[in-house]
mmCIF file of C-alpha atoms in Angstrom:
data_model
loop_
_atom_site.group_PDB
_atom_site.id
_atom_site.type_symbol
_atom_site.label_atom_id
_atom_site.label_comp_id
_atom_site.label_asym_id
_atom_site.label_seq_id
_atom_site.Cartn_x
_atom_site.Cartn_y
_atom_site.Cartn_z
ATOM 1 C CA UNK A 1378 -7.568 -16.373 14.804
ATOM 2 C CA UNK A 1379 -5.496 -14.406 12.255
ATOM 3 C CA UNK A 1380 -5.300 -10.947 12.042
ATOM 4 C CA UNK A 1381 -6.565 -10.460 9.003
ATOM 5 C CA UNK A 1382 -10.031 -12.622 10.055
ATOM 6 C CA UNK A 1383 -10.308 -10.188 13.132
ATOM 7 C CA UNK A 1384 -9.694 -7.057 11.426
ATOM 8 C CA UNK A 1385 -12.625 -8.441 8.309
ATOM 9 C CA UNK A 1386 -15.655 -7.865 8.357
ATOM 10 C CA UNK A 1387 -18.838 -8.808 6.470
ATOM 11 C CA UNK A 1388 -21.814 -5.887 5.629
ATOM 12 C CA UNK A 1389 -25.306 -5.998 3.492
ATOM 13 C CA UNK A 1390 -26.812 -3.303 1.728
ATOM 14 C CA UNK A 1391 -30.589 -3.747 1.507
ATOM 15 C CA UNK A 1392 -32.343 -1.618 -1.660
ATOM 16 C CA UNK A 1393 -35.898 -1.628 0.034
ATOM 17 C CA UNK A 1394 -34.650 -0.211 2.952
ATOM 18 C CA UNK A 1395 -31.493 1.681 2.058
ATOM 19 C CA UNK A 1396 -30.200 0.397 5.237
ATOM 20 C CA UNK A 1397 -26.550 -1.160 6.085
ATOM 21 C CA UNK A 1398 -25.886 -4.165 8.360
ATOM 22 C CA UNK A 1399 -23.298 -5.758 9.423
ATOM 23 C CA UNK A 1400 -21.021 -7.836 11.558
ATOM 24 C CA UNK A 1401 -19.534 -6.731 15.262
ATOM 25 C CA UNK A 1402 -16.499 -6.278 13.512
ATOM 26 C CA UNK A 1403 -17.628 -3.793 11.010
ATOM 27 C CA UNK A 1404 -18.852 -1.478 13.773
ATOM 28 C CA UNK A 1405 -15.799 -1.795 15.567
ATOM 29 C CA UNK A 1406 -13.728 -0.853 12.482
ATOM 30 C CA UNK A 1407 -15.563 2.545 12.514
ATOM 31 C CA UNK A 1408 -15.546 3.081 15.998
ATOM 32 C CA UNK A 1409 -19.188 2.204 16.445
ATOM 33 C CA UNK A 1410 -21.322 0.704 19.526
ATOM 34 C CA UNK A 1411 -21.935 -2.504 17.955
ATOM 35 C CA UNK A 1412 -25.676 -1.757 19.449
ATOM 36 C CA UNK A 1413 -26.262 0.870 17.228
ATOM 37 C CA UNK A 1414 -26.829 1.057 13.575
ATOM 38 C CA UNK A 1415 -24.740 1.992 10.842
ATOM 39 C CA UNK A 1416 -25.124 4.915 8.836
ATOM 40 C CA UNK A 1417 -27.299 5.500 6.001
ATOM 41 C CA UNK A 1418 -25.169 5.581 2.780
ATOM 42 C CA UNK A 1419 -25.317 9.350 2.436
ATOM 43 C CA UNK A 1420 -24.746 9.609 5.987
ATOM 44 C CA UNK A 1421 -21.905 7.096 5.995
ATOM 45 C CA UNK A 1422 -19.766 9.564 3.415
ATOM 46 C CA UNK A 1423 -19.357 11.928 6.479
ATOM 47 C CA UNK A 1424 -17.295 9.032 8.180
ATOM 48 C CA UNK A 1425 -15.041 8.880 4.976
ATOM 49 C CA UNK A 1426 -11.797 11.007 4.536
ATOM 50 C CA UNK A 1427 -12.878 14.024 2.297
ATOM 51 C CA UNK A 1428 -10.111 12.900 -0.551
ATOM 52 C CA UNK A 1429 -12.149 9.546 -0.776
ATOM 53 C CA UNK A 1430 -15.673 10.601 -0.625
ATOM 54 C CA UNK A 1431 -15.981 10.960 -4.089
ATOM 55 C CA UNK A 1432 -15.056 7.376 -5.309
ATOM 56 C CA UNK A 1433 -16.580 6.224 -2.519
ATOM 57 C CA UNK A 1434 -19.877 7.996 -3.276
ATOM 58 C CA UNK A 1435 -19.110 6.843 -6.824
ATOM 59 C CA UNK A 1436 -19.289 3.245 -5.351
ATOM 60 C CA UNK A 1437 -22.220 3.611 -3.798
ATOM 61 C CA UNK A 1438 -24.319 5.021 -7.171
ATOM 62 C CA UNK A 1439 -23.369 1.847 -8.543
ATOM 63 C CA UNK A 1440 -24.598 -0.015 -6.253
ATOM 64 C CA UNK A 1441 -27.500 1.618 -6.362
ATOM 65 C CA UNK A 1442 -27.655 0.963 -10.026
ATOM 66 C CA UNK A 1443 -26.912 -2.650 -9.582
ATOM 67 C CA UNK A 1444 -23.659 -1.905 -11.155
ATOM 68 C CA UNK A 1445 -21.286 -4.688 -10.080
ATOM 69 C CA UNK A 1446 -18.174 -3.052 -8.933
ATOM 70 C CA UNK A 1447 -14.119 -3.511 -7.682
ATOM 71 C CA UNK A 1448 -12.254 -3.615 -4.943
ATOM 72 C CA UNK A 1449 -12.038 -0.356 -3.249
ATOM 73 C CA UNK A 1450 -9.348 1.407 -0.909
ATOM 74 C CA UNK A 1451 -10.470 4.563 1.071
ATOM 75 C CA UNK A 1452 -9.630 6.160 4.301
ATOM 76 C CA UNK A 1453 -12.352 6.854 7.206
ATOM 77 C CA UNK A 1454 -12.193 8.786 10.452
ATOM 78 C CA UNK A 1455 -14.151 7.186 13.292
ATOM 79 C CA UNK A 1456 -16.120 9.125 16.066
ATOM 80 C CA UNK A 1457 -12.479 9.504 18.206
ATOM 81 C CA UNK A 1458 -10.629 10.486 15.315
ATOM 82 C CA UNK A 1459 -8.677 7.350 14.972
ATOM 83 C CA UNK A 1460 -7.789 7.198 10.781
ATOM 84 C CA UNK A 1461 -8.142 3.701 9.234
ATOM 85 C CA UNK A 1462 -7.674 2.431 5.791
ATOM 86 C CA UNK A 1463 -9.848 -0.082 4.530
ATOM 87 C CA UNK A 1464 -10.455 -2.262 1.876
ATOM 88 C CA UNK A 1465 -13.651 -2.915 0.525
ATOM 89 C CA UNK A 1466 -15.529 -5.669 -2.364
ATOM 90 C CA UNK A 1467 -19.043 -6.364 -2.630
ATOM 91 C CA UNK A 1468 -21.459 -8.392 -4.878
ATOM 92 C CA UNK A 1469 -24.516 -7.362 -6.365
ATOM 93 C CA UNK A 1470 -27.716 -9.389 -5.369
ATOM 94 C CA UNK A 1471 -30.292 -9.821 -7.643
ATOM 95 C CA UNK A 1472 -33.847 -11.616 -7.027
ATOM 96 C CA UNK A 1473 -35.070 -14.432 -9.206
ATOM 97 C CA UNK A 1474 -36.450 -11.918 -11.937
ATOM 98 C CA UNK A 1475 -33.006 -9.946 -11.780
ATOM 99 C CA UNK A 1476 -34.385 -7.155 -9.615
ATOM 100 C CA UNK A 1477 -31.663 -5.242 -7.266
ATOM 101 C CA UNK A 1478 -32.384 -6.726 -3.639
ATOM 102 C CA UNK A 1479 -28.852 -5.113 -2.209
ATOM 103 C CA UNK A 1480 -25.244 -6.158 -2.082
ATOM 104 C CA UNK A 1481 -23.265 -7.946 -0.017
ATOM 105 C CA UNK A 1482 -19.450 -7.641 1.023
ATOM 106 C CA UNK A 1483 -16.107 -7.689 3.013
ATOM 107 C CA UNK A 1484 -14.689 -4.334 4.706
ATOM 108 C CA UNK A 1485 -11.197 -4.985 5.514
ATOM 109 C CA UNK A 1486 -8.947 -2.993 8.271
ATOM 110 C CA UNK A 1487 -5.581 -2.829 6.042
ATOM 111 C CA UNK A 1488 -4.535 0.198 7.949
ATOM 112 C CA UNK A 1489 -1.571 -1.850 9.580
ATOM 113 C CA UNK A 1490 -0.344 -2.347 5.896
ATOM 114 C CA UNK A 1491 -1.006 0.967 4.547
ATOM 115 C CA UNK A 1492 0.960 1.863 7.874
ATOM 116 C CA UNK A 1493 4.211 -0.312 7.553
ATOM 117 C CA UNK A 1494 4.137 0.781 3.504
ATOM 118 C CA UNK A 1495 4.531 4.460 4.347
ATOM 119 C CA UNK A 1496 7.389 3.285 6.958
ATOM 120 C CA UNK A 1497 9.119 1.486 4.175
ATOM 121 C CA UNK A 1498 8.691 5.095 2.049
ATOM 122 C CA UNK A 1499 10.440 6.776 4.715
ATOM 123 C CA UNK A 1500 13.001 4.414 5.117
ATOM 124 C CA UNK A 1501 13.767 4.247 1.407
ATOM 125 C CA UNK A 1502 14.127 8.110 1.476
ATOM 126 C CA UNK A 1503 16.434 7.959 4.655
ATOM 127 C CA UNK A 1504 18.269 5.684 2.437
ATOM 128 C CA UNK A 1505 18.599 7.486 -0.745
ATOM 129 C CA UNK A 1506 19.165 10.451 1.316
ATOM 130 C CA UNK A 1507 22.408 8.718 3.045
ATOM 131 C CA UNK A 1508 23.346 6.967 -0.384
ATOM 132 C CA UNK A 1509 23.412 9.913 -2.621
ATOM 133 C CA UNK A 1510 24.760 12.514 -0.178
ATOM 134 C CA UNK A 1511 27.687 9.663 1.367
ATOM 135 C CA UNK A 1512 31.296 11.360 1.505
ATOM 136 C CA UNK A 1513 32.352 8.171 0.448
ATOM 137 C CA UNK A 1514 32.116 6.521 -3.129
ATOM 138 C CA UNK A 1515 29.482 3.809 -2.501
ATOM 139 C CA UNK A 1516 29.083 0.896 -4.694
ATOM 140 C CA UNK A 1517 25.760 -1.735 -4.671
ATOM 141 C CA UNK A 1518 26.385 -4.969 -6.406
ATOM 142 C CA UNK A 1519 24.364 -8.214 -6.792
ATOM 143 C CA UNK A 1520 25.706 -11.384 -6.154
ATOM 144 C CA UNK A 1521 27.439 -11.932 -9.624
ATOM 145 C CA UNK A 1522 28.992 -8.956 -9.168
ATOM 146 C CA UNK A 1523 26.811 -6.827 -11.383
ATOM 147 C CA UNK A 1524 26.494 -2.968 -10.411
ATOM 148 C CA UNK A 1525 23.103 -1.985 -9.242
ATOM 149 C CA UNK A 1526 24.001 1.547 -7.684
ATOM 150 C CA UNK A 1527 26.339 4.213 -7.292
ATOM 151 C CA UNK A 1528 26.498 7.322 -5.244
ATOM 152 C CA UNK A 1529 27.656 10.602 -7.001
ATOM 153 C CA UNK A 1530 30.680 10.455 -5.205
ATOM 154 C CA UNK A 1531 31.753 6.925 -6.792
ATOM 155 C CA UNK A 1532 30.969 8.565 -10.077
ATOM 156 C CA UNK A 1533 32.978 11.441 -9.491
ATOM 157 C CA UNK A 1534 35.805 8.845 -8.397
ATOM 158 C CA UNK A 1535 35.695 6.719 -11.493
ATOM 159 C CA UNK A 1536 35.383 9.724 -13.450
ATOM 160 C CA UNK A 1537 32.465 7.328 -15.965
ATOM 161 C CA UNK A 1538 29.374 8.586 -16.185
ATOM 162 C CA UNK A 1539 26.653 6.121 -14.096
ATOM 163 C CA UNK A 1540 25.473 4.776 -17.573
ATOM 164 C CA UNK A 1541 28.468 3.368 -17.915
ATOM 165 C CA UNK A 1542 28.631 1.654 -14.410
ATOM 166 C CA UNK A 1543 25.329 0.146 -13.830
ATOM 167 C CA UNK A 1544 24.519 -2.849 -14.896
ATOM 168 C CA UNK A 1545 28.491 -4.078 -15.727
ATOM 169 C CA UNK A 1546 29.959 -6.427 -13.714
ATOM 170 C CA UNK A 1547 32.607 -5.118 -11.096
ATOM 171 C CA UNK A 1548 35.370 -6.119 -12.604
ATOM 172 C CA UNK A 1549 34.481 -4.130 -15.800
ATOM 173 C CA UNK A 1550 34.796 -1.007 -14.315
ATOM 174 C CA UNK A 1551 38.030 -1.839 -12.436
ATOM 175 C CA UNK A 1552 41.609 -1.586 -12.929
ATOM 176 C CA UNK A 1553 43.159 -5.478 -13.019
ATOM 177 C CA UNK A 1554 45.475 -4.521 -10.206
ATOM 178 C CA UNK A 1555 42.000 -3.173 -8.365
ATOM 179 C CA UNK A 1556 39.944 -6.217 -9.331
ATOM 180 C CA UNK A 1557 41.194 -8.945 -7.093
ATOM 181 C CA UNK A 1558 41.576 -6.618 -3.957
ATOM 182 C CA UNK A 1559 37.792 -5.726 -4.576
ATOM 183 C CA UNK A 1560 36.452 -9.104 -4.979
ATOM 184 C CA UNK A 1561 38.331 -10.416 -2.196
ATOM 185 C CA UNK A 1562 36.597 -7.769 0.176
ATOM 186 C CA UNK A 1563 33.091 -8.800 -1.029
ATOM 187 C CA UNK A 1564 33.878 -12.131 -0.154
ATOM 188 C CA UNK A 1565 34.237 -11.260 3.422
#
C-alpha cells in the first residue's frame, strides 16, 4: 500500500447525534485506541493546535449549517504530544427532502510533507546565507548562459549594479578577452 493510503483516513459526522466516526486510521492519526470513540466536535478543538482552532471551529459551524466547505490544513497534538499536520475535505449529506443528515470526509496525515517543506526552508536559508555572505564573487547561470544570481561580492567585482547583471547572458557582462575563458569553464 502507498503511503499516502495508510496515512488517509475516512470520518462521518452524524447531525442527530453530533457524534464522529471513523476509520482505524483516523484514530491512529490522533493517537487514539481505535476502541474508543472520537471526540465530540467541541471536544475535538482541544486536540487541535491553538493557532488552528479557530478555522477549524469555523469549519465545523459550517458544517453544522450544512455549509459545504474546502479543503482544510491544521495542526493537532495527540494524547503523547506527537504534532501532526493534516489535511482535511468533507461533503455535506443531505436526506431526500434536503435536510442536514452529517458529512462525510478524508483526514489526511501530510505531516511528512509539511516536514520535508520546512527542511527545504532551512536549506534555502543555509543557502542564501552562504551565497550572499561568499568571499568569493559567485555567479548562477542557466543553461543558455543567462544570469540568474549574483552574490554582493560579484557585484562589487563587476562594479554594475545587479539590475544590470541578471537576466543578460554571460557574455554580456564580460570582457571579450574574459568571455571564452568563462564559457570554456562552464563547459567542464
Amino acid at each position: 500500500t502507498c503511503t499516502w493510503a495508510r496515512r488517509a483516513s475516512a470520518g462521518r459526522w452524524s447531525a442527530a447525534s453530533n457524534r464522529l466516526d471513523g476509520s482505524e486510521e483516523l484514530f491512529r492519526i490522533h493517537g487514539l485506541p481505535p476502541e474508543g470513540a472520537l471526540p465530540a466536535p467541541a471536544d475535538y478543538l482541544a486536540l487541535v493546535h491553538p493557532e488552528d482552532r479557530a478555522i477549524v471551529a469555523e469549519s465545523f459551524a459550517a458544517v453544522g449549517n450544512g455549509i459545504q466547505g474546502s479543503d482544510l490544513h491544521f495542526r493537532i497534538r495527540t494524547a503523547d504530544g506527537v504534532e501532526r499536520h493534516l489535511h482535511s475535505s468533507y461533503v455535506i449529506e443531505r436526506d431526500d427532502v434536503k435536510a442536514l443528515m452529517g458529512a462525510h470526509g478524508v483526514v489526511q496525515d501530510v505531516t511528512e510533507h509539511w516536514r520535508a517543506l520546512d527542511a527545504l526552508k532551512a536549506s534555502e536559508a543555509n543557502y542564501r546565507l552562504l551565497f550572499e555572505h561568499s568571499g568569493e564573487s559567485v555567479t548562477v547561470v542557466d543553461r543558455e548562459r543567462r544570469i540568474h544570481a549574483v552574490n554582493a561580492r560579484m557585484v562589487q567585482w563587476m562594479g554594475r549594479p545587479l539590475e544590470e547583471l541578471v537576466g543578460r547572458h554571460l557574455s554580456e557582462n564580460l570582457a571579450p578577452s574574459d568571455t571564452a575563458t568563462a564559457l570554456a569553464q562552464l563547459d567542464h
